Amino acid sequence: AQKVTQAQTEISVVEKEDVTLDCVYETRDTTYYLFWYKQPPSGELVFLIRRNSFDEQNEISGRYSWNFQKSTSSFNFTITASQVVDSAVYFCALSDHNYGQNFVFGPGTRLSVLP
Amino acid sequence: GAVVSQHPSWVICKSGTSVKIECRSLDFQATTMFWYRQFPKQSLMLMATSNEGSKATYEQGVEKDKFLINHASLTLSTLTVTSAHPEDSSFYICSARWRVTDTQYFGPGTRLTVL
C-alpha cells in the first residue's frame, strides 16, 4: 500500500526565513510519481511540482527547491526567503505509474509566514 | 494548460435534499475522473474513481447509493449527494486524468454546507 507522511503538522516562520517541509513516502512500486501541491485559504490546489521516480535530480524554481532522495524515500520541499503569500497548507502526494491513478495525499503541513 | 472546472463553487442546502456537483475538463478529454472529499483541516481522501461510460469504483467506506457518480461524457462527471445531512458538509474536489501528460488535474473544489 502507498503512504505519504508529513510529520510537520504546522510550521510558523518569520518572513524571509528559509523553511523546509518534509515528506516521506512508502511504495512497493519501482516506478511512481511524487507531487507537491499548495492549498491556499481559497481551497484550490495549486500544482507545484511532479517528479518521476527515475529522476533524482534536485530541482530549483525561483524560491522553491526540492530534494528527492530515493535512499531515504524522502521528497522534501524548501522555500527560501519565505513570504507572507507562502502561507498555505502544503500537500505531498504519491501516485503509481498507471497514468496517475492511485493518488495518495499526505496529511499536509500548514505553513504560516509571519510578517 | 489543462483546466478543470467545478460547478457550483459553493452550495448550501437543507438536510434531506440532494445536491449535484459538476466536474468538467475544459480543454482535454478525460477518460477517468476522480472525486475527493476534504474535511476541515484534513487531507484529501479519494472517494471514487469515475470512468467514462462505466460504473464508478468507490473506495472502502464510501456509500455508493449516497454519492451517485455519473461520467456520461469524456469531459463531464457529476457527483450527486443524495439526502444530504450535516455530516456530508465538506469540500469536494474533482480531478481529471489526461493520458497525454500522464497526470491528474484538479478542479477548484465545491464547498458543501448542509444545514
mmCIF file of N, CA, C and O in Angstrom, chain A residues 7-94:
data_model
loop_
_atom_site.group_PDB
_atom_site.id
_atom_site.type_symbol
_atom_site.label_atom_id
_atom_site.label_comp_id
_atom_site.label_asym_id
_atom_site.label_seq_id
_atom_site.Cartn_x
_atom_site.Cartn_y
_atom_site.Cartn_z
ATOM 1 N N ALA A 7 5.389 14.769 8.629
ATOM 2 C CA ALA A 7 5.443 14.768 10.086
ATOM 3 C C ALA A 7 5.139 16.130 10.697
ATOM 4 O O ALA A 7 4.656 16.215 11.821
ATOM 5 N N GLN A 8 5.390 17.179 9.948
ATOM 6 C CA GLN A 8 5.156 18.529 10.473
ATOM 7 C C GLN A 8 3.702 18.924 10.209
ATOM 8 O O GLN A 8 3.300 19.122 9.076
ATOM 9 N N THR A 9 2.947 19.043 11.269
ATOM 10 C CA THR A 9 1.542 19.420 11.117
ATOM 11 C C THR A 9 1.426 20.914 10.825
ATOM 12 O O THR A 9 0.692 21.330 9.933
ATOM 13 N N GLU A 10 2.153 21.694 11.606
ATOM 14 C CA GLU A 10 2.122 23.150 11.438
ATOM 15 C C GLU A 10 3.518 23.712 11.643
ATOM 16 O O GLU A 10 4.282 23.246 12.499
ATOM 17 N N ILE A 11 3.839 24.694 10.823
ATOM 18 C CA ILE A 11 5.120 25.392 10.961
ATOM 19 C C ILE A 11 4.856 26.893 10.895
ATOM 20 O O ILE A 11 4.086 27.352 10.046
ATOM 21 N N SER A 12 5.520 27.626 11.762
ATOM 22 C CA SER A 12 5.449 29.089 11.702
ATOM 23 C C SER A 12 6.853 29.640 11.556
ATOM 24 O O SER A 12 7.760 29.219 12.285
ATOM 25 N N VAL A 13 7.015 30.523 10.619
ATOM 26 C CA VAL A 13 8.303 31.178 10.423
ATOM 27 C C VAL A 13 8.056 32.661 10.246
ATOM 28 O O VAL A 13 6.940 33.103 9.972
ATOM 29 N N VAL A 14 9.125 33.402 10.409
ATOM 30 C CA VAL A 14 9.050 34.840 10.177
ATOM 31 C C VAL A 14 9.491 35.095 8.741
ATOM 32 O O VAL A 14 10.368 34.419 8.206
ATOM 33 N N GLU A 15 8.869 36.059 8.144
ATOM 34 C CA GLU A 15 9.181 36.392 6.755
ATOM 35 C C GLU A 15 10.688 36.480 6.538
ATOM 36 O O GLU A 15 11.436 36.956 7.397
ATOM 37 N N LYS A 16 11.108 35.987 5.392
ATOM 38 C CA LYS A 16 12.491 35.955 4.925
ATOM 39 C C LYS A 16 13.281 34.771 5.466
ATOM 40 O O LYS A 16 14.416 34.548 5.027
ATOM 41 N N GLU A 17 12.701 34.038 6.374
ATOM 42 C CA GLU A 17 13.372 32.821 6.821
ATOM 43 C C GLU A 17 13.211 31.730 5.774
ATOM 44 O O GLU A 17 12.252 31.722 5.003
ATOM 45 N N ASP A 18 14.144 30.788 5.767
ATOM 46 C CA ASP A 18 14.011 29.603 4.924
ATOM 47 C C ASP A 18 13.244 28.542 5.714
ATOM 48 O O ASP A 18 13.364 28.460 6.939
ATOM 49 N N VAL A 19 12.484 27.733 4.999
ATOM 50 C CA VAL A 19 11.723 26.686 5.683
ATOM 51 C C VAL A 19 11.702 25.440 4.807
ATOM 52 O O VAL A 19 11.579 25.526 3.576
ATOM 53 N N THR A 20 11.841 24.295 5.443
ATOM 54 C CA THR A 20 11.815 23.016 4.722
ATOM 55 C C THR A 20 10.638 22.186 5.221
ATOM 56 O O THR A 20 10.474 21.988 6.428
ATOM 57 N N LEU A 21 9.864 21.715 4.276
ATOM 58 C CA LEU A 21 8.728 20.854 4.575
ATOM 59 C C LEU A 21 9.112 19.416 4.227
ATOM 60 O O LEU A 21 9.548 19.142 3.110
ATOM 61 N N ASP A 22 8.943 18.542 5.183
ATOM 62 C CA ASP A 22 9.385 17.162 4.988
ATOM 63 C C ASP A 22 8.277 16.287 4.402
ATOM 64 O O ASP A 22 7.088 16.477 4.696
ATOM 65 N N CYS A 23 8.707 15.321 3.614
ATOM 66 C CA CYS A 23 7.777 14.355 3.039
ATOM 67 C C CYS A 23 8.486 13.015 2.940
ATOM 68 O O CYS A 23 9.560 12.913 2.332
ATOM 69 N N VAL A 24 7.905 12.004 3.530
ATOM 70 C CA VAL A 24 8.430 10.644 3.442
ATOM 71 C C VAL A 24 7.337 9.761 2.868
ATOM 72 O O VAL A 24 6.178 9.864 3.264
ATOM 73 N N TYR A 25 7.697 8.910 1.945
ATOM 74 C CA TYR A 25 6.687 8.093 1.278
ATOM 75 C C TYR A 25 7.023 6.615 1.369
ATOM 76 O O TYR A 25 8.174 6.239 1.611
ATOM 77 N N GLU A 26 6.005 5.809 1.152
ATOM 78 C CA GLU A 26 6.165 4.360 1.114
ATOM 79 C C GLU A 26 5.453 3.835 -0.120
ATOM 80 O O GLU A 26 4.291 4.170 -0.369
ATOM 81 N N THR A 27 6.140 3.005 -0.853
ATOM 82 C CA THR A 27 5.522 2.357 -2.010
ATOM 83 C C THR A 27 6.313 1.120 -2.373
ATOM 84 O O THR A 27 7.523 1.061 -2.142
ATOM 85 N N ARG A 28 5.625 0.156 -2.950
ATOM 86 C CA ARG A 28 6.291 -1.049 -3.425
ATOM 87 C C ARG A 28 6.593 -0.946 -4.917
ATOM 88 O O ARG A 28 7.265 -1.807 -5.474
ATOM 89 N N ASP A 29 6.064 0.094 -5.534
ATOM 90 C CA ASP A 29 6.290 0.264 -6.960
ATOM 91 C C ASP A 29 7.718 0.730 -7.221
ATOM 92 O O ASP A 29 8.310 1.447 -6.407
ATOM 93 N N THR A 30 8.247 0.336 -8.359
ATOM 94 C CA THR A 30 9.573 0.815 -8.746
ATOM 95 C C THR A 30 9.452 2.083 -9.574
ATOM 96 O O THR A 30 10.399 2.869 -9.666
ATOM 97 N N THR A 31 8.290 2.268 -10.162
ATOM 98 C CA THR A 31 8.034 3.477 -10.937
ATOM 99 C C THR A 31 6.847 4.198 -10.324
ATOM 100 O O THR A 31 5.771 3.604 -10.168
ATOM 101 N N TYR A 32 7.028 5.434 -10.009
ATOM 102 C CA TYR A 32 5.972 6.207 -9.366
ATOM 103 C C TYR A 32 6.250 7.699 -9.564
ATOM 104 O O TYR A 32 7.300 8.091 -10.053
ATOM 105 N N TYR A 33 5.250 8.493 -9.185
ATOM 106 C CA TYR A 33 5.379 9.947 -9.262
ATOM 107 C C TYR A 33 5.214 10.548 -7.877
ATOM 108 O O TYR A 33 4.423 10.066 -7.068
ATOM 109 N N LEU A 34 5.927 11.617 -7.644
ATOM 110 C CA LEU A 34 5.782 12.390 -6.409
ATOM 111 C C LEU A 34 5.369 13.814 -6.772
ATOM 112 O O LEU A 34 5.799 14.352 -7.791
ATOM 113 N N PHE A 35 4.540 14.392 -5.924
ATOM 114 C CA PHE A 35 3.997 15.719 -6.197
ATOM 115 C C PHE A 35 4.050 16.581 -4.940
ATOM 116 O O PHE A 35 4.048 16.077 -3.818
ATOM 117 N N TRP A 36 4.043 17.863 -5.178
ATOM 118 C CA TRP A 36 3.761 18.832 -4.124
ATOM 119 C C TRP A 36 2.677 19.771 -4.633
ATOM 120 O O TRP A 36 2.721 20.233 -5.782
ATOM 121 N N TYR A 37 1.698 20.021 -3.745
ATOM 122 C CA TYR A 37 0.633 20.966 -4.035
ATOM 123 C C TYR A 37 0.542 21.977 -2.906
ATOM 124 O O TYR A 37 0.803 21.665 -1.745
ATOM 125 N N LYS A 38 0.129 23.170 -3.285
ATOM 126 C CA LYS A 38 -0.133 24.233 -2.311
ATOM 127 C C LYS A 38 -1.635 24.469 -2.269
ATOM 128 O O LYS A 38 -2.295 24.527 -3.314
ATOM 129 N N GLN A 39 -2.185 24.576 -1.073
ATOM 130 C CA GLN A 39 -3.612 24.868 -0.947
ATOM 131 C C GLN A 39 -3.774 26.126 -0.095
ATOM 132 O O GLN A 39 -3.715 26.085 1.130
ATOM 133 N N PRO A 40 -3.986 27.253 -0.745
ATOM 134 C CA PRO A 40 -4.206 28.499 -0.005
ATOM 135 C C PRO A 40 -5.593 28.481 0.627
ATOM 136 O O PRO A 40 -6.371 27.555 0.386
ATOM 137 N N PRO A 41 -5.924 29.491 1.425
ATOM 138 C CA PRO A 41 -7.237 29.520 2.090
ATOM 139 C C PRO A 41 -8.425 29.396 1.134
ATOM 140 O O PRO A 41 -9.488 28.923 1.530
ATOM 141 N N SER A 42 -8.247 29.765 -0.109
ATOM 142 C CA SER A 42 -9.356 29.658 -1.064
ATOM 143 C C SER A 42 -9.728 28.200 -1.330
ATOM 144 O O SER A 42 -10.850 27.910 -1.759
ATOM 145 N N GLY A 43 -8.811 27.291 -1.069
ATOM 146 C CA GLY A 43 -9.110 25.868 -1.210
ATOM 147 C C GLY A 43 -8.601 25.224 -2.486
ATOM 148 O O GLY A 43 -8.464 24.009 -2.558
ATOM 149 N N GLU A 44 -8.352 26.025 -3.505
ATOM 150 C CA GLU A 44 -7.944 25.429 -4.775
ATOM 151 C C GLU A 44 -6.517 24.905 -4.685
ATOM 152 O O GLU A 44 -5.620 25.585 -4.209
ATOM 153 N N LEU A 45 -6.318 23.705 -5.164
ATOM 154 C CA LEU A 45 -4.988 23.114 -5.151
ATOM 155 C C LEU A 45 -4.137 23.743 -6.242
ATOM 156 O O LEU A 45 -4.552 23.832 -7.393
ATOM 157 N N VAL A 46 -2.934 24.148 -5.876
ATOM 158 C CA VAL A 46 -2.004 24.720 -6.839
ATOM 159 C C VAL A 46 -0.869 23.730 -7.022
ATOM 160 O O VAL A 46 -0.156 23.393 -6.084
ATOM 161 N N PHE A 47 -0.722 23.270 -8.252
ATOM 162 C CA PHE A 47 0.332 22.305 -8.573
ATOM 163 C C PHE A 47 1.688 22.997 -8.487
ATOM 164 O O PHE A 47 1.877 24.079 -9.038
ATOM 165 N N LEU A 48 2.631 22.349 -7.813
ATOM 166 C CA LEU A 48 3.977 22.924 -7.692
ATOM 167 C C LEU A 48 5.004 22.126 -8.479
ATOM 168 O O LEU A 48 5.816 22.700 -9.192
ATOM 169 N N ILE A 49 4.958 20.799 -8.315
ATOM 170 C CA ILE A 49 5.978 20.003 -8.989
ATOM 171 C C ILE A 49 5.529 18.555 -9.099
ATOM 172 O O ILE A 49 4.740 18.073 -8.285
ATOM 173 N N ARG A 50 5.998 17.898 -10.115
ATOM 174 C CA ARG A 50 5.862 16.454 -10.254
ATOM 175 C C ARG A 50 7.242 15.892 -10.538
ATOM 176 O O ARG A 50 7.994 16.446 -11.339
ATOM 177 N N ARG A 51 7.554 14.804 -9.878
ATOM 178 C CA ARG A 51 8.863 14.184 -10.056
ATOM 179 C C ARG A 51 8.676 12.696 -10.328
ATOM 180 O O ARG A 51 8.005 12.004 -9.572
ATOM 181 N N ASN A 52 9.297 12.215 -11.371
ATOM 182 C CA ASN A 52 9.295 10.790 -11.700
ATOM 183 C C ASN A 52 10.323 10.083 -10.824
ATOM 184 O O ASN A 52 11.385 10.635 -10.537
ATOM 185 N N SER A 53 10.039 8.868 -10.453
ATOM 186 C CA SER A 53 10.915 8.134 -9.540
ATOM 187 C C SER A 53 12.306 7.874 -10.109
ATOM 188 O O SER A 53 13.248 7.588 -9.358
ATOM 189 N N PHE A 54 12.440 7.961 -11.405
ATOM 190 C CA PHE A 54 13.754 7.731 -12.011
ATOM 191 C C PHE A 54 14.591 8.993 -12.093
ATOM 192 O O PHE A 54 15.758 8.950 -12.475
ATOM 193 N N ASP A 55 13.994 10.102 -11.738
ATOM 194 C CA ASP A 55 14.704 11.376 -11.847
ATOM 195 C C ASP A 55 15.004 11.894 -10.449
ATOM 196 O O ASP A 55 14.173 12.536 -9.824
ATOM 197 N N GLU A 56 16.203 11.640 -9.979
ATOM 198 C CA GLU A 56 16.566 12.048 -8.636
ATOM 199 C C GLU A 56 17.262 13.393 -8.575
ATOM 200 O O GLU A 56 17.754 13.812 -7.526
ATOM 201 N N GLN A 57 17.289 14.068 -9.681
ATOM 202 C CA GLN A 57 17.911 15.388 -9.672
ATOM 203 C C GLN A 57 17.098 16.348 -8.827
ATOM 204 O O GLN A 57 15.870 16.372 -8.902
ATOM 205 N N ASN A 58 17.789 17.129 -8.047
ATOM 206 C CA ASN A 58 17.105 18.165 -7.295
ATOM 207 C C ASN A 58 16.663 19.263 -8.246
ATOM 208 O O ASN A 58 17.265 19.472 -9.298
ATOM 209 N N GLU A 59 15.624 19.942 -7.863
ATOM 210 C CA GLU A 59 15.084 20.970 -8.754
ATOM 211 C C GLU A 59 14.912 22.277 -8.004
ATOM 212 O O GLU A 59 14.564 22.290 -6.816
ATOM 213 N N ILE A 60 15.176 23.343 -8.712
ATOM 214 C CA ILE A 60 15.002 24.681 -8.148
ATOM 215 C C ILE A 60 14.116 25.476 -9.090
ATOM 216 O O ILE A 60 14.316 25.470 -10.310
ATOM 217 N N SER A 61 13.144 26.146 -8.493
ATOM 218 C CA SER A 61 12.275 27.017 -9.282
ATOM 219 C C SER A 61 12.051 28.289 -8.477
ATOM 220 O O SER A 61 11.211 28.330 -7.571
ATOM 221 N N GLY A 62 12.800 29.300 -8.784
ATOM 222 C CA GLY A 62 12.696 30.543 -8.032
ATOM 223 C C GLY A 62 13.097 30.343 -6.584
ATOM 224 O O GLY A 62 14.206 29.877 -6.286
ATOM 225 N N ARG A 63 12.183 30.626 -5.684
ATOM 226 C CA ARG A 63 12.473 30.462 -4.253
ATOM 227 C C ARG A 63 12.208 29.038 -3.773
ATOM 228 O O ARG A 63 12.433 28.721 -2.607
ATOM 229 N N TYR A 64 11.677 28.213 -4.662
ATOM 230 C CA TYR A 64 11.324 26.843 -4.301
ATOM 231 C C TYR A 64 12.425 25.878 -4.740
ATOM 232 O O TYR A 64 12.984 26.023 -5.816
ATOM 233 N N SER A 65 12.670 24.888 -3.905
ATOM 234 C CA SER A 65 13.581 23.823 -4.299
ATOM 235 C C SER A 65 13.111 22.510 -3.687
ATOM 236 O O SER A 65 12.443 22.499 -2.656
ATOM 237 N N TRP A 66 13.461 21.437 -4.379
ATOM 238 C CA TRP A 66 13.013 20.120 -3.933
ATOM 239 C C TRP A 66 14.207 19.174 -3.889
ATOM 240 O O TRP A 66 15.059 19.178 -4.790
ATOM 241 N N ASN A 67 14.241 18.373 -2.844
ATOM 242 C CA ASN A 67 15.319 17.408 -2.651
ATOM 243 C C ASN A 67 14.707 16.013 -2.626
ATOM 244 O O ASN A 67 14.017 15.641 -1.673
ATOM 245 N N PHE A 68 14.965 15.254 -3.663
ATOM 246 C CA PHE A 68 14.421 13.900 -3.788
ATOM 247 C C PHE A 68 15.534 12.916 -3.472
ATOM 248 O O PHE A 68 16.562 12.899 -4.151
ATOM 249 N N GLN A 69 15.333 12.107 -2.446
ATOM 250 C CA GLN A 69 16.318 11.093 -2.089
ATOM 251 C C GLN A 69 15.616 9.741 -2.003
ATOM 252 O O GLN A 69 14.922 9.457 -1.017
ATOM 253 N N LYS A 70 15.858 8.928 -2.998
ATOM 254 C CA LYS A 70 15.240 7.618 -3.033
ATOM 255 C C LYS A 70 15.729 6.743 -1.891
ATOM 256 O O LYS A 70 14.982 5.921 -1.360
ATOM 257 N N SER A 71 16.981 6.909 -1.495
ATOM 258 C CA SER A 71 17.561 6.048 -0.462
ATOM 259 C C SER A 71 16.828 6.185 0.868
ATOM 260 O O SER A 71 16.757 5.241 1.660
ATOM 261 N N THR A 72 16.266 7.355 1.110
ATOM 262 C CA THR A 72 15.530 7.579 2.353
ATOM 263 C C THR A 72 14.037 7.773 2.093
ATOM 264 O O THR A 72 13.292 8.116 3.009
ATOM 265 N N SER A 73 13.628 7.555 0.849
ATOM 266 C CA SER A 73 12.206 7.713 0.465
ATOM 267 C C SER A 73 11.674 9.069 0.912
ATOM 268 O O SER A 73 10.612 9.181 1.548
ATOM 269 N N SER A 74 12.429 10.082 0.603
ATOM 270 C CA SER A 74 12.005 11.421 1.006
ATOM 271 C C SER A 74 11.972 12.369 -0.186
ATOM 272 O O SER A 74 12.738 12.217 -1.147
ATOM 273 N N PHE A 75 11.087 13.320 -0.095
ATOM 274 C CA PHE A 75 10.932 14.318 -1.160
ATOM 275 C C PHE A 75 10.607 15.637 -0.481
ATOM 276 O O PHE A 75 9.462 16.061 -0.415
ATOM 277 N N ASN A 76 11.654 16.283 0.026
ATOM 278 C CA ASN A 76 11.479 17.484 0.843
ATOM 279 C C ASN A 76 11.420 18.746 0.000
ATOM 280 O O ASN A 76 12.032 18.838 -1.061
ATOM 281 N N PHE A 77 10.724 19.713 0.529
ATOM 282 C CA PHE A 77 10.441 20.961 -0.187
ATOM 283 C C PHE A 77 10.940 22.135 0.647
ATOM 284 O O PHE A 77 10.590 22.239 1.821
ATOM 285 N N THR A 78 11.776 22.968 0.039
ATOM 286 C CA THR A 78 12.328 24.120 0.754
ATOM 287 C C THR A 78 11.886 25.421 0.102
ATOM 288 O O THR A 78 11.962 25.563 -1.126
ATOM 289 N N ILE A 79 11.422 26.320 0.919
ATOM 290 C CA ILE A 79 11.104 27.679 0.455
ATOM 291 C C ILE A 79 12.171 28.601 1.013
ATOM 292 O O ILE A 79 12.379 28.665 2.243
ATOM 293 N N THR A 80 12.839 29.289 0.140
ATOM 294 C CA THR A 80 13.889 30.211 0.549
ATOM 295 C C THR A 80 13.312 31.617 0.658
ATOM 296 O O THR A 80 12.471 32.014 -0.148
ATOM 297 N N ALA A 81 13.754 32.334 1.670
ATOM 298 C CA ALA A 81 13.290 33.718 1.867
ATOM 299 C C ALA A 81 11.763 33.771 1.824
ATOM 300 O O ALA A 81 11.165 34.422 0.955
ATOM 301 N N SER A 82 11.145 33.088 2.731
ATOM 302 C CA SER A 82 9.685 32.945 2.733
ATOM 303 C C SER A 82 8.983 34.301 2.760
ATOM 304 O O SER A 82 9.510 35.303 3.272
ATOM 305 N N GLN A 83 7.786 34.296 2.203
ATOM 306 C CA GLN A 83 6.962 35.492 2.157
ATOM 307 C C GLN A 83 5.589 35.182 2.741
ATOM 308 O O GLN A 83 5.176 34.021 2.788
ATOM 309 N N VAL A 84 4.889 36.208 3.149
ATOM 310 C CA VAL A 84 3.559 36.022 3.732
ATOM 311 C C VAL A 84 2.640 35.277 2.774
ATOM 312 O O VAL A 84 1.819 34.447 3.189
ATOM 313 N N VAL A 85 2.792 35.511 1.490
ATOM 314 C CA VAL A 85 1.933 34.852 0.492
ATOM 315 C C VAL A 85 2.190 33.353 0.398
ATOM 316 O O VAL A 85 1.424 32.619 -0.230
ATOM 317 N N ASP A 86 3.260 32.898 1.016
ATOM 318 C CA ASP A 86 3.551 31.463 1.026
ATOM 319 C C ASP A 86 2.696 30.738 2.071
ATOM 320 O O ASP A 86 2.676 29.502 2.110
ATOM 321 N N SER A 87 2.017 31.480 2.905
ATOM 322 C CA SER A 87 1.178 30.867 3.943
ATOM 323 C C SER A 87 0.079 30.038 3.275
ATOM 324 O O SER A 87 -0.711 30.553 2.485
ATOM 325 N N ALA A 88 0.050 28.768 3.612
ATOM 326 C CA ALA A 88 -0.905 27.846 2.988
ATOM 327 C C ALA A 88 -0.699 26.475 3.605
ATOM 328 O O ALA A 88 0.191 26.274 4.437
ATOM 329 N N VAL A 89 -1.511 25.533 3.164
ATOM 330 C CA VAL A 89 -1.285 24.136 3.506
ATOM 331 C C VAL A 89 -0.595 23.494 2.310
ATOM 332 O O VAL A 89 -1.028 23.672 1.167
ATOM 333 N N TYR A 90 0.451 22.763 2.570
ATOM 334 C CA TYR A 90 1.205 22.120 1.508
ATOM 335 C C TYR A 90 1.049 20.605 1.625
ATOM 336 O O TYR A 90 1.254 20.020 2.692
ATOM 337 N N PHE A 91 0.683 20.011 0.500
ATOM 338 C CA PHE A 91 0.484 18.568 0.463
ATOM 339 C C PHE A 91 1.533 17.913 -0.416
ATOM 340 O O PHE A 91 1.782 18.359 -1.543
ATOM 341 N N CYS A 92 2.095 16.848 0.093
ATOM 342 C CA CYS A 92 2.932 15.971 -0.695
ATOM 343 C C CYS A 92 2.042 14.813 -1.137
ATOM 344 O O CYS A 92 1.162 14.381 -0.371
ATOM 345 N N ALA A 93 2.229 14.317 -2.347
ATOM 346 C CA ALA A 93 1.380 13.240 -2.842
ATOM 347 C C ALA A 93 2.194 12.247 -3.655
ATOM 348 O O ALA A 93 3.265 12.567 -4.169
ATOM 349 N N LEU A 94 1.632 11.061 -3.769
ATOM 350 C CA LEU A 94 2.313 9.958 -4.448
ATOM 351 C C LEU A 94 1.307 9.250 -5.345
ATOM 352 O O LEU A 94 0.166 9.015 -4.949
#
